[in-house]
PDB file of C-alpha atoms in Angstrom:
ATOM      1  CA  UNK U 209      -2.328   8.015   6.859  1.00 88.00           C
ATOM      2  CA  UNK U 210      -4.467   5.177   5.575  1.00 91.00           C
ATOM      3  CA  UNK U 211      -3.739   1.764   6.639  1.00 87.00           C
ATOM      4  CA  UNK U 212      -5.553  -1.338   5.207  1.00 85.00           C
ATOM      5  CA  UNK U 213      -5.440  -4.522   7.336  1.00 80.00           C
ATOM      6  CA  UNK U 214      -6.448  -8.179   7.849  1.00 73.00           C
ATOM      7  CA  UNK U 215      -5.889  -9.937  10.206  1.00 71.00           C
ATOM      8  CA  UNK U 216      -2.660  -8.647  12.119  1.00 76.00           C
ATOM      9  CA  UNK U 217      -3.643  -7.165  14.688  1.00 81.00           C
ATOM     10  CA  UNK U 218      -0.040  -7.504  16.762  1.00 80.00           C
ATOM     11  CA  UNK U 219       1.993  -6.531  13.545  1.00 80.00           C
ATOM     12  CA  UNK U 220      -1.123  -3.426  12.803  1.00 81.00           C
ATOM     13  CA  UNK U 221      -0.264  -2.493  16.571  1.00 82.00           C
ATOM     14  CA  UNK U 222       3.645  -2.274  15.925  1.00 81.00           C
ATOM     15  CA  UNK U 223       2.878  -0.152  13.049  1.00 78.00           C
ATOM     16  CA  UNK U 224       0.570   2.081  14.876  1.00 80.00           C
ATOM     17  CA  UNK U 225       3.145   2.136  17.396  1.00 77.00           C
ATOM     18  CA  UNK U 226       5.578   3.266  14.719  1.00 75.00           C
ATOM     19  CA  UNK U 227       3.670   6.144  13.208  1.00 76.00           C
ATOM     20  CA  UNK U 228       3.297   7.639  16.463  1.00 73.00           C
ATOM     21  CA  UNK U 229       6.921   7.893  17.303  1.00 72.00           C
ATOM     22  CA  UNK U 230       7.662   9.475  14.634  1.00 67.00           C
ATOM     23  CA  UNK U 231       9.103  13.111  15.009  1.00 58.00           C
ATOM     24  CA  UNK U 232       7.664  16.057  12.925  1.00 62.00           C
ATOM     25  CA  UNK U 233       5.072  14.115  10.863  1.00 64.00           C
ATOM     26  CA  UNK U 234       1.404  15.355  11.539  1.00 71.00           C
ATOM     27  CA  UNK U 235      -1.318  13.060  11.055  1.00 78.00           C
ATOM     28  CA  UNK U 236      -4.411  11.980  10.989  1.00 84.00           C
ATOM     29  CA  UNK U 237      -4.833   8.076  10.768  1.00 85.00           C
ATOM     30  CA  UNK U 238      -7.820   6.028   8.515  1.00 86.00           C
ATOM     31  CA  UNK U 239      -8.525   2.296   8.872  1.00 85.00           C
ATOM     32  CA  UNK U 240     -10.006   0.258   6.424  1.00 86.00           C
ATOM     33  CA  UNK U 241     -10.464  -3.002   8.030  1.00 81.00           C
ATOM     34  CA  UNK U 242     -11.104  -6.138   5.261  1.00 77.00           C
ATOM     35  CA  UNK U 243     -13.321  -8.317   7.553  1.00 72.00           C
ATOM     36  CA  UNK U 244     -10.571  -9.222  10.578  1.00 75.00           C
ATOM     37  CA  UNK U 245     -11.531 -12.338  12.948  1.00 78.00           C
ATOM     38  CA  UNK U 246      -8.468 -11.570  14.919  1.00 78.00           C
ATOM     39  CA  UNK U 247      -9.515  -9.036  16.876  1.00 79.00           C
ATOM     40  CA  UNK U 248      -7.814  -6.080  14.694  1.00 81.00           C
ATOM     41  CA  UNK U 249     -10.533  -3.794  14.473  1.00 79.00           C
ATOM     42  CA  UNK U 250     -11.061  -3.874  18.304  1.00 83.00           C
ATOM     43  CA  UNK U 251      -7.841  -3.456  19.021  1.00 84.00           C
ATOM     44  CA  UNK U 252      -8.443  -0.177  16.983  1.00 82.00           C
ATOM     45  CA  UNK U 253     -11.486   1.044  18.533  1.00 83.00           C
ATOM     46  CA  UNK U 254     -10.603   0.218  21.722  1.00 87.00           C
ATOM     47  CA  UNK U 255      -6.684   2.012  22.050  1.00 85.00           C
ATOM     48  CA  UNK U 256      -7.080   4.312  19.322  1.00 82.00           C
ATOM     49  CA  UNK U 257     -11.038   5.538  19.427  1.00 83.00           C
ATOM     50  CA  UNK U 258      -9.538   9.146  17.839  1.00 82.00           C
ATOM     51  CA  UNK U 259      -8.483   6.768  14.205  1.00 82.00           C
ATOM     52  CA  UNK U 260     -11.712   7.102  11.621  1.00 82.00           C
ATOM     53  CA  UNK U 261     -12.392   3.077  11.085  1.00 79.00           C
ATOM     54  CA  UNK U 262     -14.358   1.700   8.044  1.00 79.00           C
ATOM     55  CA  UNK U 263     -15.123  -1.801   7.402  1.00 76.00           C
ATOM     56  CA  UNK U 264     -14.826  -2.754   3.586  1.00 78.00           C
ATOM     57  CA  UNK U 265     -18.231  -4.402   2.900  1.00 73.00           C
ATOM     58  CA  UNK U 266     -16.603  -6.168  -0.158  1.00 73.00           C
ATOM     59  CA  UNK U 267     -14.027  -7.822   1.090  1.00 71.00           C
ATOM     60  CA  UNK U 268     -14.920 -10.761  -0.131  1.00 72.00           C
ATOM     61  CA  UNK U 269     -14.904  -9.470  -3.807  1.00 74.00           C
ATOM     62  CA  UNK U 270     -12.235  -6.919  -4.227  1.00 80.00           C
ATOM     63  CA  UNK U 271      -8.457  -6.611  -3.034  1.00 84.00           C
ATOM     64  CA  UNK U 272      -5.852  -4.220  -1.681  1.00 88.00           C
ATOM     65  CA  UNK U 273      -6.234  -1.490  -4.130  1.00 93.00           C
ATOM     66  CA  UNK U 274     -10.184  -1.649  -3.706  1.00 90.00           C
ATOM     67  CA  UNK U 275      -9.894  -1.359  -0.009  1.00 89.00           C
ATOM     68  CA  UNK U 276      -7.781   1.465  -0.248  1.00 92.00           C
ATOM     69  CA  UNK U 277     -10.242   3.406  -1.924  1.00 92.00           C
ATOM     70  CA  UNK U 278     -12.902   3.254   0.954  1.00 89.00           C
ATOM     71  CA  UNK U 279     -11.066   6.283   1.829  1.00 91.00           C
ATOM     72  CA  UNK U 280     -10.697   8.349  -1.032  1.00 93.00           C
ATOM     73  CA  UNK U 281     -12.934  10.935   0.699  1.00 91.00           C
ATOM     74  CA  UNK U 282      -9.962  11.561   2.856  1.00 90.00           C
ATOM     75  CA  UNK U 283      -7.252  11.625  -0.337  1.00 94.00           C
ATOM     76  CA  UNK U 284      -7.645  14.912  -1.756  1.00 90.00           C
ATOM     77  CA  UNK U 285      -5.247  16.531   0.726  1.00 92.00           C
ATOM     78  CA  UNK U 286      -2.483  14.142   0.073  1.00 95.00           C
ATOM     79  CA  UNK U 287      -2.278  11.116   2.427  1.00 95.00           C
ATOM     80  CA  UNK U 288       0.198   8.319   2.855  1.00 94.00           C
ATOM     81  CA  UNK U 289      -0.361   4.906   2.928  1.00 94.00           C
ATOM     82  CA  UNK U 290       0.834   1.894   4.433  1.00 90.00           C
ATOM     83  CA  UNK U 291      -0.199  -2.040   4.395  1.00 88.00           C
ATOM     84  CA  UNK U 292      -0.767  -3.252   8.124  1.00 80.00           C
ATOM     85  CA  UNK U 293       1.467  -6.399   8.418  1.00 77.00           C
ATOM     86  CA  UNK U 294       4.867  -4.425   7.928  1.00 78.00           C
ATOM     87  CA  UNK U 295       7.319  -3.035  10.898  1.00 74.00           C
ATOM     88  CA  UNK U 296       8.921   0.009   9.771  1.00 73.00           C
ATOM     89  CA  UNK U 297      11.104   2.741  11.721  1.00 75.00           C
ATOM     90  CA  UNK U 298       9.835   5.944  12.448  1.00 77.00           C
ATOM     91  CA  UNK U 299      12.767   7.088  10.339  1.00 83.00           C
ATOM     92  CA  UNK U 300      11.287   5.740   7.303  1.00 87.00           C
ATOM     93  CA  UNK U 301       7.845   7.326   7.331  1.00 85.00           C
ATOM     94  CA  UNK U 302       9.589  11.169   8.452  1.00 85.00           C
ATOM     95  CA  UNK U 303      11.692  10.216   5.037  1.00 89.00           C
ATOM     96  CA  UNK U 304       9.068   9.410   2.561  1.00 91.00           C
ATOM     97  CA  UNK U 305       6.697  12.509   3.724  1.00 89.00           C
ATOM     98  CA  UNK U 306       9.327  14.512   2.958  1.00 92.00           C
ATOM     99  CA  UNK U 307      10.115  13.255  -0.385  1.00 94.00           C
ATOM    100  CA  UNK U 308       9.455  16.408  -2.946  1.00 95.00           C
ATOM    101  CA  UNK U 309       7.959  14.034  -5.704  1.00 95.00           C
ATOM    102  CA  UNK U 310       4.493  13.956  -6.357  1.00 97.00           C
ATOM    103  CA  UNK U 311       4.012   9.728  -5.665  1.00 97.00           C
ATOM    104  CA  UNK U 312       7.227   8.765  -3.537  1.00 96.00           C
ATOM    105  CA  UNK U 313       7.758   4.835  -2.249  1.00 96.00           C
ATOM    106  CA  UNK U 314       9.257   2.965   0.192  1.00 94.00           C
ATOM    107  CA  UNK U 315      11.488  -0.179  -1.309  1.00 94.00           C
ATOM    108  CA  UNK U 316      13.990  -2.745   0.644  1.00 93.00           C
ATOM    109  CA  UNK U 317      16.961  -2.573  -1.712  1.00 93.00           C
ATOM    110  CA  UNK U 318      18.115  -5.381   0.897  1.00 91.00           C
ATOM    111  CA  UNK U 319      15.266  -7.486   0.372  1.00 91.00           C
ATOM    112  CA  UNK U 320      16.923 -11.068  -0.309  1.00 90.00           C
ATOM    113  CA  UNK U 321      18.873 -11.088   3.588  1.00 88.00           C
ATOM    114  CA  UNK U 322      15.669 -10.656   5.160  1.00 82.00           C
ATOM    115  CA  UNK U 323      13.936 -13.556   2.931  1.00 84.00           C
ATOM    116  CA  UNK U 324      16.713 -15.950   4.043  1.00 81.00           C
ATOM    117  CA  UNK U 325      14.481 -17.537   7.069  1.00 76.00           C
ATOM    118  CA  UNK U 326      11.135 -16.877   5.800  1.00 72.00           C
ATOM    119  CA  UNK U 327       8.983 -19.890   4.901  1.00 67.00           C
ATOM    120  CA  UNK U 328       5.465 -18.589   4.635  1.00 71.00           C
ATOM    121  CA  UNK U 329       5.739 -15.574   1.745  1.00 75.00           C
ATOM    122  CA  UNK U 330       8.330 -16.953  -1.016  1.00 83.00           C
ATOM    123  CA  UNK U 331      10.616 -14.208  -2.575  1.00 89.00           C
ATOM    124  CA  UNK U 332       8.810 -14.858  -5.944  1.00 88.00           C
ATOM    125  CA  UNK U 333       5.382 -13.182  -4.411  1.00 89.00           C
ATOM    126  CA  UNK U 334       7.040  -9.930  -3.174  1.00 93.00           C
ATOM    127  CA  UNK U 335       6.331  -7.125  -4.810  1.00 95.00           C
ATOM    128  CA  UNK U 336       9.568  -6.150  -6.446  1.00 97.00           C
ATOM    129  CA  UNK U 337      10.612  -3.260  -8.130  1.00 97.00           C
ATOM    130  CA  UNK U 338      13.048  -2.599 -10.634  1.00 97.00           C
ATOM    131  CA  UNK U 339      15.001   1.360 -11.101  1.00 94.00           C
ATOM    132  CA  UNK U 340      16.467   3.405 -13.708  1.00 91.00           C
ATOM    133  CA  UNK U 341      17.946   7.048 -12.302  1.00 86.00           C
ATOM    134  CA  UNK U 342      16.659   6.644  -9.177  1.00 80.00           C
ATOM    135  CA  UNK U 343      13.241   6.120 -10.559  1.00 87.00           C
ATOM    136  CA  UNK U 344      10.807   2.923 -10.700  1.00 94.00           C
ATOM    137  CA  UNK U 345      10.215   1.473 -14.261  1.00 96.00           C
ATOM    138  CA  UNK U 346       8.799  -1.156 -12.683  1.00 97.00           C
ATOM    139  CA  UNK U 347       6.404  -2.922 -10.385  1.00 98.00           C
ATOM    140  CA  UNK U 348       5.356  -6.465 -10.015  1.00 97.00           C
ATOM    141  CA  UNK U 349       5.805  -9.595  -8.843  1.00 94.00           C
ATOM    142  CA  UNK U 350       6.900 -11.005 -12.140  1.00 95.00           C
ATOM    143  CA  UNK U 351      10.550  -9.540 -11.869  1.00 96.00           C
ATOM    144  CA  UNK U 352      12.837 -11.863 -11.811  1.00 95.00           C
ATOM    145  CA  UNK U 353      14.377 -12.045  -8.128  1.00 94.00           C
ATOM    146  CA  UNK U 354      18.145 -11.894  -9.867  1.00 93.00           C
ATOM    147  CA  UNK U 355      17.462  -8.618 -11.021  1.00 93.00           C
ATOM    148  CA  UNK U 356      15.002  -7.004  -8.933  1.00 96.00           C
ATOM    149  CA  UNK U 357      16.402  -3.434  -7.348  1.00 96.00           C
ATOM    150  CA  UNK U 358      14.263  -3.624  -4.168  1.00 95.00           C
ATOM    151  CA  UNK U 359      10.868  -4.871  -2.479  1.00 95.00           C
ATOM    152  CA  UNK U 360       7.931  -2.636  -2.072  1.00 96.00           C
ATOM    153  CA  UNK U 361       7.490  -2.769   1.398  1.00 93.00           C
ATOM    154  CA  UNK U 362       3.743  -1.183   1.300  1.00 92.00           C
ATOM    155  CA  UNK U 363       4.478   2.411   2.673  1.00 93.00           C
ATOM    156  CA  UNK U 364       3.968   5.231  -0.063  1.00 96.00           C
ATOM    157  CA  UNK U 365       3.234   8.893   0.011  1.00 97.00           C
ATOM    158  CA  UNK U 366       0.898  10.650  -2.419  1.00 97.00           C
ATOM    159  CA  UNK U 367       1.089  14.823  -2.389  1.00 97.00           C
ATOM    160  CA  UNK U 368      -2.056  16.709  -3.295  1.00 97.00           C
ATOM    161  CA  UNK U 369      -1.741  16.482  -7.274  1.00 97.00           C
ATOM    162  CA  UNK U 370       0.052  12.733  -6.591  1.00 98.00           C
ATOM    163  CA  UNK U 371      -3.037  12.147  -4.917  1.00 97.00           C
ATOM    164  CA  UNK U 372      -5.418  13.571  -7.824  1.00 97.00           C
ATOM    165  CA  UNK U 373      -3.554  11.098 -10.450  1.00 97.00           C
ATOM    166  CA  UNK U 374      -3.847   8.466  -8.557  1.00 98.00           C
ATOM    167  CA  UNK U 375      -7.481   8.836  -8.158  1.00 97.00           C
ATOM    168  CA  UNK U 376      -8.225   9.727 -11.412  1.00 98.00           C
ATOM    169  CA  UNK U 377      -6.188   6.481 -12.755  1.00 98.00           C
ATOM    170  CA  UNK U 378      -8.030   4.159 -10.547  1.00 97.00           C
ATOM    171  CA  UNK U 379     -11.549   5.409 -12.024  1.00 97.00           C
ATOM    172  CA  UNK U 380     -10.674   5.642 -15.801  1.00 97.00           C
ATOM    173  CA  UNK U 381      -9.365   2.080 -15.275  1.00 97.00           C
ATOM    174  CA  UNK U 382     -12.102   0.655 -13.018  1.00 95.00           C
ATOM    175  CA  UNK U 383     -14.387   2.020 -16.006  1.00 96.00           C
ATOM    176  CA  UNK U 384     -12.237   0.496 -18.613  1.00 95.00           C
ATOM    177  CA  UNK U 385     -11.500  -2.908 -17.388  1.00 94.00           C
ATOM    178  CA  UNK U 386     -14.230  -3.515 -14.728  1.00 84.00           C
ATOM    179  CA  UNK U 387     -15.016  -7.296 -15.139  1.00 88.00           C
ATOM    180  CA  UNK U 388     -12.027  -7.908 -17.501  1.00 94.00           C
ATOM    181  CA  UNK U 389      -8.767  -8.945 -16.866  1.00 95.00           C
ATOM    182  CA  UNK U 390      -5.953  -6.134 -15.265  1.00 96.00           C
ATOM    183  CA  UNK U 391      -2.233  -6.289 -14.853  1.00 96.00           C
ATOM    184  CA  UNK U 392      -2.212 -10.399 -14.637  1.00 93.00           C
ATOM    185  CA  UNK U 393      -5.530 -10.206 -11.967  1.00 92.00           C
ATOM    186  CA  UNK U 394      -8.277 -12.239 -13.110  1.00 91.00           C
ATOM    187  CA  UNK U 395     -10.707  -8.622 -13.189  1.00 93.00           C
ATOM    188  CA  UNK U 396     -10.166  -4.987 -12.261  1.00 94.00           C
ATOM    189  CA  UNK U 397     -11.620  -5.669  -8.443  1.00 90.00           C
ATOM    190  CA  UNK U 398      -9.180  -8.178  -7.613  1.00 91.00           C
ATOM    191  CA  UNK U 399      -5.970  -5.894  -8.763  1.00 93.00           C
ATOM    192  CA  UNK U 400      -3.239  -5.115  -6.392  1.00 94.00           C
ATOM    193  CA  UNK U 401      -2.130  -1.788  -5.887  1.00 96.00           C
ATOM    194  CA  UNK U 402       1.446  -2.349  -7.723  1.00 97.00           C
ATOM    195  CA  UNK U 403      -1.404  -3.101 -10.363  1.00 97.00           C
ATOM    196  CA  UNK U 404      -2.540   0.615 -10.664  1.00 98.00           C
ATOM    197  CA  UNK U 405       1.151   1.920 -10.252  1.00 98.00           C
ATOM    198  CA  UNK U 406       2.558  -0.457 -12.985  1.00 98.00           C
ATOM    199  CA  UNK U 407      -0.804   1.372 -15.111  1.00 97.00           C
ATOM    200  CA  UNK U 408       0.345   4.600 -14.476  1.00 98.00           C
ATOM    201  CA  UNK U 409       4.452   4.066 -14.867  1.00 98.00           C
ATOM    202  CA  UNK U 410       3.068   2.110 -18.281  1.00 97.00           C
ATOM    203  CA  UNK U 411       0.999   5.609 -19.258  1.00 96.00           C
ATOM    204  CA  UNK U 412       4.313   7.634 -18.448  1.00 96.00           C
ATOM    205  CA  UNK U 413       3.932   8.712 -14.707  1.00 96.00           C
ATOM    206  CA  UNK U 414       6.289   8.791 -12.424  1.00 94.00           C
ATOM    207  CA  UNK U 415       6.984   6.990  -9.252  1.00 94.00           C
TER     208      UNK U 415
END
């Protein structure tokens, strides 16, 4: 399981606290740690000295997608991954490892109750995602809220050959686009990782 966090470490404990009660899922866990003042990393070291921890050097250059990738050395297996400020159920996680599909996520289809007292993240920056079958056609913040299916809450699962697209997308299209402009972000670095999933459901994959 590879978590990427900033600055949350009470919400990054709650999550840790969720991925150990869940039943039946074996794991090992990976933290890539984007600079945290608030004591995250730690927090880490300090309750959880078994969890490999890597501090992303970059952080002030890259984004969510780039920090995920300081641990592809630990992808090839098949690894799920998880953004540190949400609060999930065990339930959740035990559901999407056992998804059969190759790149499986984890969307709120009852997104808008749960936006009805926020103040700080407007519904117009979550990360919404739109379905056809069963199946995401879409990612991105762009969707319109009216029509939006769900929220990606940040938890996906990538099997083995999930793992080896997902990989292999994110170098052909940090080659491509490096400096340039990808999926609405200003260059490649600064791209989201909706961005690379939106790539690969535009090149025909499926999430």
């Amino acid at each position: 399981i590879i978590i990427v966090s900033w600055n949350v470490k009470e919400k990054l404990r709650d999550n840790l606290r969720a991925i150990y009660e869940s039943q039946n899922v074996n794991f090992e866990i990976f933290v890539v740690d984007n600079n945290s003042r608030d004591g995250s990393a730690a927090m880490v070291k300090k309750e959880y000295p078994q969890f490999t921890f890597h501090h992303n050097s970059k952080w002030e250059t890259n984004n969510i997608l780039a920090s995920l990738l300081f641990a592809e050395p630990v992808m090839d297996g098949g690894f799920v991954s998880t953004y540190s400020d949400i609060i999930f159920i065990p339930e959740i996680l035990k559901k999407l490892v056992e998804s059969p599909h190759d790149i499986t996520i984890a969307a709120d289809s009852k997104w808008r109750e749960r936006y009805k007292d926020r103040s700080q993240h407007p519904m117009d920056d979550a990360e919404k995602v739109a379905l056809k079958n069963n199946r995401i056609i879409k990612i991105s913040r762009k969707i319109p809220n009216e029509v939006a299916d769900g929220e990606f809450i940040g938890l996906a699962k990538f099997s083995p050959k999930g793992a080896q697209k997902f990989i292999e997308y994110y170098h052909k299209s940090k080659q491509k686009y490096k400096d340039k402009p990808f999926q609405g972000n200003s260059t490649f670095r600064k791209a989201y990782l909706i961005d690379l999933f939106q790539e690969m459901l535009e090149q025909g994959e499926e999430i």
